[in-house]
PDB file of C-alpha atoms in Angstrom:
ATOM      1  CA  ASP A1211     187.812 107.622 156.325  1.00  0.00           C
ATOM      2  CA  ALA A1212     185.579 105.690 157.747  1.00  0.00           C
ATOM      3  CA  MET A1213     186.196 101.438 157.860  1.00  0.00           C
ATOM      4  CA  VAL A1214     186.524  98.648 159.764  1.00  0.00           C
ATOM      5  CA  ILE A1215     189.183  97.872 162.017  1.00  0.00           C
ATOM      6  CA  GLN A1216     190.140  94.217 163.321  1.00  0.00           C
ATOM      7  CA  ASN A1217     192.708  94.001 165.918  1.00  0.00           C
ATOM      8  CA  PRO A1218     194.653  92.630 166.731  1.00  0.00           C
ATOM      9  CA  ARG A1219     196.295  91.186 163.490  1.00  0.00           C
ATOM     10  CA  TYR A1220     198.029  88.322 164.146  1.00  0.00           C
ATOM     11  CA  GLN A1221     196.989  86.509 167.356  1.00  0.00           C
ATOM     12  CA  VAL A1222     199.124  82.859 168.959  1.00  0.00           C
ATOM     13  CA  THR A1223     196.717  81.502 172.035  1.00  0.00           C
ATOM     14  CA  GLN A1224     198.021  79.369 174.114  1.00  0.00           C
ATOM     15  CA  PHE A1225     196.137  75.067 173.616  1.00  0.00           C
ATOM     16  CA  GLY A1226     192.998  76.124 175.259  1.00  0.00           C
ATOM     17  CA  LYS A1227     193.452  79.897 176.891  1.00  0.00           C
ATOM     18  CA  PRO A1228     190.382  81.278 176.174  1.00  0.00           C
ATOM     19  CA  VAL A1229     190.969  84.702 173.597  1.00  0.00           C
ATOM     20  CA  THR A1230     189.144  87.388 172.534  1.00  0.00           C
ATOM     21  CA  LEU A1231     188.930  89.227 168.732  1.00  0.00           C
ATOM     22  CA  SER A1232     188.656  92.450 168.282  1.00  0.00           C
ATOM     23  CA  CYS A1233     186.691  94.170 166.003  1.00  0.00           C
ATOM     24  CA  SER A1234     184.966  97.722 164.972  1.00  0.00           C
ATOM     25  CA  GLN A1235     183.344 100.600 162.681  1.00  0.00           C
ATOM     26  CA  THR A1236     183.383 103.541 162.202  1.00  0.00           C
ATOM     27  CA  LEU A1237     180.075 103.459 159.212  1.00  0.00           C
ATOM     28  CA  ASN A1238     177.699 103.542 161.493  1.00  0.00           C
ATOM     29  CA  HIS A1239     176.502 100.222 160.422  1.00  0.00           C
ATOM     30  CA  ASN A1240     173.998  98.115 161.494  1.00  0.00           C
ATOM     31  CA  VAL A1241     174.799  94.585 160.512  1.00  0.00           C
ATOM     32  CA  MET A1242     178.207  92.820 161.888  1.00  0.00           C
ATOM     33  CA  TYR A1243     179.362  90.266 160.777  1.00  0.00           C
ATOM     34  CA  TRP A1244     182.178  87.819 161.891  1.00  0.00           C
ATOM     35  CA  TYR A1245     183.567  84.820 159.115  1.00  0.00           C
ATOM     36  CA  GLN A1246     185.912  81.763 159.719  1.00  0.00           C
ATOM     37  CA  GLN A1247     189.345  81.728 157.399  1.00  0.00           C
ATOM     38  CA  LYS A1248     191.390  78.410 157.023  1.00  0.00           C
ATOM     39  CA  SER A1249     193.625  78.757 154.927  1.00  0.00           C
ATOM     40  CA  SER A1250     193.045  78.242 150.750  1.00  0.00           C
ATOM     41  CA  GLN A1251     189.534  77.469 152.060  1.00  0.00           C
ATOM     42  CA  ALA A1252     186.768  80.141 151.032  1.00  0.00           C
ATOM     43  CA  PRO A1253     185.287  82.508 154.649  1.00  0.00           C
ATOM     44  CA  LYS A1254     182.540  80.491 156.315  1.00  0.00           C
ATOM     45  CA  LEU A1255     180.266  83.010 158.763  1.00  0.00           C
ATOM     46  CA  LEU A1256     179.611  81.742 161.523  1.00  0.00           C
ATOM     47  CA  PHE A1257     176.972  84.308 162.963  1.00  0.00           C
ATOM     48  CA  HIS A1258     176.056  87.965 162.535  1.00  0.00           C
ATOM     49  CA  TYR A1259     174.351  91.070 164.495  1.00  0.00           C
ATOM     50  CA  TYR A1260     171.970  92.804 163.120  1.00  0.00           C
ATOM     51  CA  ASP A1261     171.333  95.235 165.761  1.00  0.00           C
ATOM     52  CA  LYS A1262     171.705  94.168 168.611  1.00  0.00           C
ATOM     53  CA  ASP A1263     169.457  91.292 167.508  1.00  0.00           C
ATOM     54  CA  PHE A1264     172.601  87.302 167.719  1.00  0.00           C
ATOM     55  CA  ASN A1265     172.154  85.167 164.460  1.00  0.00           C
ATOM     56  CA  ASN A1266     174.276  81.814 165.028  1.00  0.00           C
ATOM     57  CA  GLU A1267     174.784  79.388 162.192  1.00  0.00           C
ATOM     58  CA  ALA A1268     173.275  76.519 162.415  1.00  0.00           C
ATOM     59  CA  ASP A1269     176.801  75.139 162.274  1.00  0.00           C
ATOM     60  CA  THR A1270     178.763  77.004 164.037  1.00  0.00           C
ATOM     61  CA  PRO A1271     180.802  75.278 167.519  1.00  0.00           C
ATOM     62  CA  ASP A1272     179.274  76.478 170.777  1.00  0.00           C
ATOM     63  CA  ASN A1273     183.233  77.141 171.244  1.00  0.00           C
ATOM     64  CA  PHE A1274     182.736  80.888 170.015  1.00  0.00           C
ATOM     65  CA  GLN A1275     180.722  83.208 171.746  1.00  0.00           C
ATOM     66  CA  SER A1276     179.926  86.481 170.746  1.00  0.00           C
ATOM     67  CA  ARG A1277     180.080  89.766 172.706  1.00  0.00           C
ATOM     68  CA  ARG A1278     177.689  93.283 170.286  1.00  0.00           C
ATOM     69  CA  PRO A1279     178.005  95.801 173.158  1.00  0.00           C
ATOM     70  CA  ASN A1280     177.349  98.410 171.363  1.00  0.00           C
ATOM     71  CA  THR A1281     176.327  99.815 167.510  1.00  0.00           C
ATOM     72  CA  SER A1282     180.512 100.148 166.874  1.00  0.00           C
ATOM     73  CA  PHE A1283     182.030  97.369 169.185  1.00  0.00           C
ATOM     74  CA  CYS A1284     181.704  94.103 167.954  1.00  0.00           C
ATOM     75  CA  PHE A1285     184.251  90.565 169.464  1.00  0.00           C
ATOM     76  CA  LEU A1286     184.899  87.061 168.756  1.00  0.00           C
ATOM     77  CA  ASP A1287     185.488  85.161 172.119  1.00  0.00           C
ATOM     78  CA  ILE A1288     186.844  81.388 171.664  1.00  0.00           C
ATOM     79  CA  ARG A1289     186.441  79.869 175.041  1.00  0.00           C
ATOM     80  CA  SER A1290     189.503  77.199 174.634  1.00  0.00           C
ATOM     81  CA  PRO A1291     190.657  77.056 171.387  1.00  0.00           C
ATOM     82  CA  GLY A1292     191.908  74.646 169.584  1.00  0.00           C
ATOM     83  CA  LEU A1293     194.402  73.414 167.150  1.00  0.00           C
ATOM     84  CA  GLY A1294     191.577  72.532 165.002  1.00  0.00           C
ATOM     85  CA  ASP A1295     190.583  76.604 165.081  1.00  0.00           C
ATOM     86  CA  ALA A1296     194.047  78.509 164.292  1.00  0.00           C
ATOM     87  CA  ALA A1297     192.052  80.530 161.269  1.00  0.00           C
ATOM     88  CA  MET A1298     192.081  83.755 159.740  1.00  0.00           C
ATOM     89  CA  TYR A1299     188.997  85.738 161.550  1.00  0.00           C
ATOM     90  CA  LEU A1300     187.071  88.470 158.998  1.00  0.00           C
ATOM     91  CA  CYS A1301     184.731  90.898 160.358  1.00  0.00           C
ATOM     92  CA  ALA A1302     182.299  92.127 158.470  1.00  0.00           C
ATOM     93  CA  THR A1303     180.041  95.009 158.215  1.00  0.00           C
ATOM     94  CA  ASN A1304     176.145  95.981 156.112  1.00  0.00           C
ATOM     95  CA  PRO A1305     174.002  98.807 156.496  1.00  0.00           C
ATOM     96  CA  GLY A1306     170.839  97.015 156.585  1.00  0.00           C
ATOM     97  CA  GLN A1307     168.196  97.729 155.358  1.00  0.00           C
ATOM     98  CA  GLY A1308     168.197  95.850 152.493  1.00  0.00           C
ATOM     99  CA  ALA A1309     171.367  97.023 151.655  1.00  0.00           C
ATOM    100  CA  ARG A1310     173.184  94.174 150.264  1.00  0.00           C
ATOM    101  CA  GLU A1311     177.567  94.589 149.780  1.00  0.00           C
ATOM    102  CA  GLN A1312     180.096  93.989 152.945  1.00  0.00           C
ATOM    103  CA  TYR A1313     182.450  95.901 153.990  1.00  0.00           C
ATOM    104  CA  PHE A1314     186.133  93.701 155.200  1.00  0.00           C
ATOM    105  CA  GLY A1315     188.155  94.838 157.516  1.00  0.00           C
ATOM    106  CA  PRO A1316     191.796  93.312 157.278  1.00  0.00           C
ATOM    107  CA  GLY A1317     191.704  89.730 159.214  1.00  0.00           C
ATOM    108  CA  THR A1318     193.272  88.042 162.617  1.00  0.00           C
ATOM    109  CA  ARG A1319     195.072  85.635 162.074  1.00  0.00           C
ATOM    110  CA  LEU A1320     195.118  83.464 164.981  1.00  0.00           C
ATOM    111  CA  THR A1321     197.872  80.649 166.256  1.00  0.00           C
ATOM    112  CA  VAL A1322     196.706  78.677 169.177  1.00  0.00           C
ATOM    113  CA  THR A1323     200.486  76.669 169.342  1.00  0.00           C
TER     114      THR A1323
ATOM    115  CA  SER B 338     172.141  74.586 150.201  1.00  0.00           C
ATOM    116  CA  GLN B 339     174.369  77.099 147.480  1.00  0.00           C
ATOM    117  CA  GLU B 340     177.769  76.075 146.334  1.00  0.00           C
ATOM    118  CA  LEU B 341     179.893  78.043 144.493  1.00  0.00           C
ATOM    119  CA  GLU B 342     182.188  76.561 142.168  1.00  0.00           C
ATOM    120  CA  GLN B 343     185.582  78.305 140.681  1.00  0.00           C
ATOM    121  CA  SER B 344     187.933  77.949 138.364  1.00  0.00           C
ATOM    122  CA  PRO B 345     190.588  77.877 137.538  1.00  0.00           C
ATOM    123  CA  GLN B 346     191.605  77.315 141.498  1.00  0.00           C
ATOM    124  CA  SER B 347     194.806  78.931 140.635  1.00  0.00           C
ATOM    125  CA  LEU B 348     196.231  80.787 137.549  1.00  0.00           C
ATOM    126  CA  ILE B 349     200.034  82.336 136.868  1.00  0.00           C
ATOM    127  CA  VAL B 350     199.810  84.733 133.705  1.00  0.00           C
ATOM    128  CA  GLN B 351     202.544  86.221 132.353  1.00  0.00           C
ATOM    129  CA  GLU B 352     202.054  90.541 133.145  1.00  0.00           C
ATOM    130  CA  GLY B 353     200.370  91.682 129.687  1.00  0.00           C
ATOM    131  CA  LYS B 354     197.818  88.453 129.281  1.00  0.00           C
ATOM    132  CA  ASN B 355     194.429  88.634 129.539  1.00  0.00           C
ATOM    133  CA  LEU B 356     192.466  85.485 131.779  1.00  0.00           C
ATOM    134  CA  THR B 357     189.605  84.759 132.701  1.00  0.00           C
ATOM    135  CA  ILE B 358     188.198  83.214 135.756  1.00  0.00           C
ATOM    136  CA  ASN B 359     184.858  81.766 136.172  1.00  0.00           C
ATOM    137  CA  CYS B 360     182.427  81.234 139.269  1.00  0.00           C
ATOM    138  CA  THR B 361     179.781  78.337 138.846  1.00  0.00           C
ATOM    139  CA  SER B 362     176.334  77.483 140.939  1.00  0.00           C
ATOM    140  CA  SER B 363     174.939  74.982 142.125  1.00  0.00           C
ATOM    141  CA  LYS B 364     171.425  77.284 141.857  1.00  0.00           C
ATOM    142  CA  THR B 365     170.536  80.490 140.253  1.00  0.00           C
ATOM    143  CA  LEU B 366     172.287  83.867 141.881  1.00  0.00           C
ATOM    144  CA  TYR B 367     170.537  86.281 143.214  1.00  0.00           C
ATOM    145  CA  GLY B 368     173.864  89.011 142.531  1.00  0.00           C
ATOM    146  CA  LEU B 369     176.843  87.883 142.715  1.00  0.00           C
ATOM    147  CA  TYR B 370     179.119  89.457 144.875  1.00  0.00           C
ATOM    148  CA  TRP B 371     183.303  90.006 143.492  1.00  0.00           C
ATOM    149  CA  TYR B 372     185.857  90.565 145.776  1.00  0.00           C
ATOM    150  CA  LYS B 373     189.534  90.276 145.913  1.00  0.00           C
ATOM    151  CA  GLN B 374     191.841  89.051 148.495  1.00  0.00           C
ATOM    152  CA  LYS B 375     195.477  89.278 149.109  1.00  0.00           C
ATOM    153  CA  TYR B 376     197.222  87.521 150.903  1.00  0.00           C
ATOM    154  CA  GLY B 377     196.606  87.762 155.060  1.00  0.00           C
ATOM    155  CA  GLU B 378     193.567  90.695 154.351  1.00  0.00           C
ATOM    156  CA  GLY B 379     190.604  91.201 154.689  1.00  0.00           C
ATOM    157  CA  LEU B 380     188.198  90.761 151.986  1.00  0.00           C
ATOM    158  CA  ILE B 381     188.339  94.457 149.050  1.00  0.00           C
ATOM    159  CA  PHE B 382     184.446  94.373 146.970  1.00  0.00           C
ATOM    160  CA  LEU B 383     185.157  94.710 143.031  1.00  0.00           C
ATOM    161  CA  MET B 384     181.791  94.589 141.739  1.00  0.00           C
ATOM    162  CA  MET B 385     178.426  93.323 142.281  1.00  0.00           C
ATOM    163  CA  LEU B 386     176.088  91.302 139.671  1.00  0.00           C
ATOM    164  CA  GLN B 387     172.195  91.200 140.019  1.00  0.00           C
ATOM    165  CA  LYS B 388     170.236  91.051 136.340  1.00  0.00           C
ATOM    166  CA  GLY B 389     170.935  88.380 134.009  1.00  0.00           C
ATOM    167  CA  GLY B 390     172.868  90.296 130.837  1.00  0.00           C
ATOM    168  CA  GLU B 391     174.173  92.302 132.634  1.00  0.00           C
ATOM    169  CA  GLU B 392     178.051  93.624 133.096  1.00  0.00           C
ATOM    170  CA  LYS B 393     179.929  96.240 134.542  1.00  0.00           C
ATOM    171  CA  SER B 394     183.621  97.386 134.214  1.00  0.00           C
ATOM    172  CA  HIS B 395     186.164  98.921 136.648  1.00  0.00           C
ATOM    173  CA  GLU B 396     189.409  99.885 135.063  1.00  0.00           C
ATOM    174  CA  LYS B 397     190.440  96.421 133.154  1.00  0.00           C
ATOM    175  CA  ILE B 398     188.229  94.040 135.272  1.00  0.00           C
ATOM    176  CA  THR B 399     185.210  93.125 134.136  1.00  0.00           C
ATOM    177  CA  ALA B 400     183.350  91.148 135.044  1.00  0.00           C
ATOM    178  CA  LYS B 401     179.719  89.170 133.601  1.00  0.00           C
ATOM    179  CA  LEU B 402     176.616  87.217 134.738  1.00  0.00           C
ATOM    180  CA  ASP B 403     174.927  85.406 132.469  1.00  0.00           C
ATOM    181  CA  GLU B 404     170.910  85.327 130.983  1.00  0.00           C
ATOM    182  CA  LYS B 405     170.711  81.885 133.297  1.00  0.00           C
ATOM    183  CA  LYS B 406     171.900  83.422 136.392  1.00  0.00           C
ATOM    184  CA  GLN B 407     174.136  80.580 137.423  1.00  0.00           C
ATOM    185  CA  GLN B 408     177.740  81.299 136.304  1.00  0.00           C
ATOM    186  CA  SER B 409     179.762  84.688 136.686  1.00  0.00           C
ATOM    187  CA  SER B 410     182.478  85.316 134.581  1.00  0.00           C
ATOM    188  CA  LEU B 411     185.953  87.588 136.225  1.00  0.00           C
ATOM    189  CA  HIS B 412     188.063  89.200 133.128  1.00  0.00           C
ATOM    190  CA  ILE B 413     191.345  90.725 133.565  1.00  0.00           C
ATOM    191  CA  THR B 414     192.844  92.878 130.733  1.00  0.00           C
ATOM    192  CA  ALA B 415     196.267  93.026 130.568  1.00  0.00           C
ATOM    193  CA  SER B 416     196.951  91.673 133.539  1.00  0.00           C
ATOM    194  CA  GLN B 417     200.024  94.113 136.148  1.00  0.00           C
ATOM    195  CA  PRO B 418     201.719  92.408 139.242  1.00  0.00           C
ATOM    196  CA  SER B 419     198.426  94.876 141.624  1.00  0.00           C
ATOM    197  CA  HIS B 420     196.245  92.269 140.396  1.00  0.00           C
ATOM    198  CA  ALA B 421     198.171  89.224 141.790  1.00  0.00           C
ATOM    199  CA  GLY B 422     195.703  87.031 144.748  1.00  0.00           C
ATOM    200  CA  ILE B 423     192.807  85.629 146.211  1.00  0.00           C
ATOM    201  CA  TYR B 424     189.947  87.126 143.836  1.00  0.00           C
ATOM    202  CA  LEU B 425     186.275  84.995 145.715  1.00  0.00           C
ATOM    203  CA  CYS B 426     183.070  85.032 144.666  1.00  0.00           C
ATOM    204  CA  GLY B 427     179.916  85.498 146.825  1.00  0.00           C
ATOM    205  CA  ALA B 428     176.261  85.222 146.731  1.00  0.00           C
ATOM    206  CA  PRO B 429     173.747  86.277 149.065  1.00  0.00           C
ATOM    207  CA  GLY B 430     172.101  83.124 149.930  1.00  0.00           C
ATOM    208  CA  GLY B 431     170.650  81.257 153.909  1.00  0.00           C
ATOM    209  CA  THR B 432     168.424  82.514 156.297  1.00  0.00           C
ATOM    210  CA  SER B 433     171.266  84.841 157.259  1.00  0.00           C
ATOM    211  CA  TYR B 434     170.726  88.818 156.900  1.00  0.00           C
ATOM    212  CA  GLY B 435     172.985  88.993 154.536  1.00  0.00           C
ATOM    213  CA  LYS B 436     174.460  86.174 154.703  1.00  0.00           C
ATOM    214  CA  LEU B 437     176.843  85.668 151.824  1.00  0.00           C
ATOM    215  CA  THR B 438     178.686  82.063 150.378  1.00  0.00           C
ATOM    216  CA  PHE B 439     182.019  81.735 149.130  1.00  0.00           C
ATOM    217  CA  GLY B 440     183.838  80.929 146.252  1.00  0.00           C
ATOM    218  CA  GLN B 441     187.137  78.709 147.105  1.00  0.00           C
ATOM    219  CA  GLY B 442     189.149  81.405 145.594  1.00  0.00           C
ATOM    220  CA  THR B 443     191.414  81.661 142.333  1.00  0.00           C
ATOM    221  CA  ILE B 444     194.602  82.473 143.740  1.00  0.00           C
ATOM    222  CA  LEU B 445     196.411  84.867 140.200  1.00  0.00           C
ATOM    223  CA  THR B 446     200.058  85.248 139.797  1.00  0.00           C
ATOM    224  CA  VAL B 447     200.915  87.241 138.071  1.00  0.00           C
ATOM    225  CA  HIS B 448     204.748  87.554 136.967  1.00  0.00           C
ATOM    226  CA  PRO B 449     206.783  90.636 135.505  1.00  0.00           C
TER     227      PRO B 449
END
């Protein structure tokens, strides 16, 4: 089945130690998003790629970076995780070209110790 | 910027009861999405509404968008434990392509 896959599902990292979260999709969608969702809060968009074009939200901290080496994969890099970065990170895709619906992966829960 | 307010924040019902979750926008909605999230998992798309007065149903879940396009409701008939989870409304907006702004979610618990 076509889907959005996130690895790992659970990630524990130490304060200040760089960490990378992975998202892959078999939907061949043009657009990929990264959301941060803290406990009991709404998901908040960090950035997205439309094909190779990277679009950063204005209030996304510089500590967060992203890479999209090809259509299928997108990575979220947190350069120096702080305790406040502990959250669920959700990847989503969209076909592009006017399509509206977003397809979400299962998420990666990040713990910072 | 657009803000979505969901009510109630949490809801506990007995199996078989009907329930309604509301989503109110600070601005006119040009589309409204309902998603369901189980704890610790990703979001599952339920329904999308675009036109004022539109109503859609899937199994026992019905979503409506009011005529003024500033409020949506999600109604579950004869709730089941499988309906338990977090319900989120989301609306497109902002300059980013396809960006969704979400409400804070409604936590639904269904007791057998």
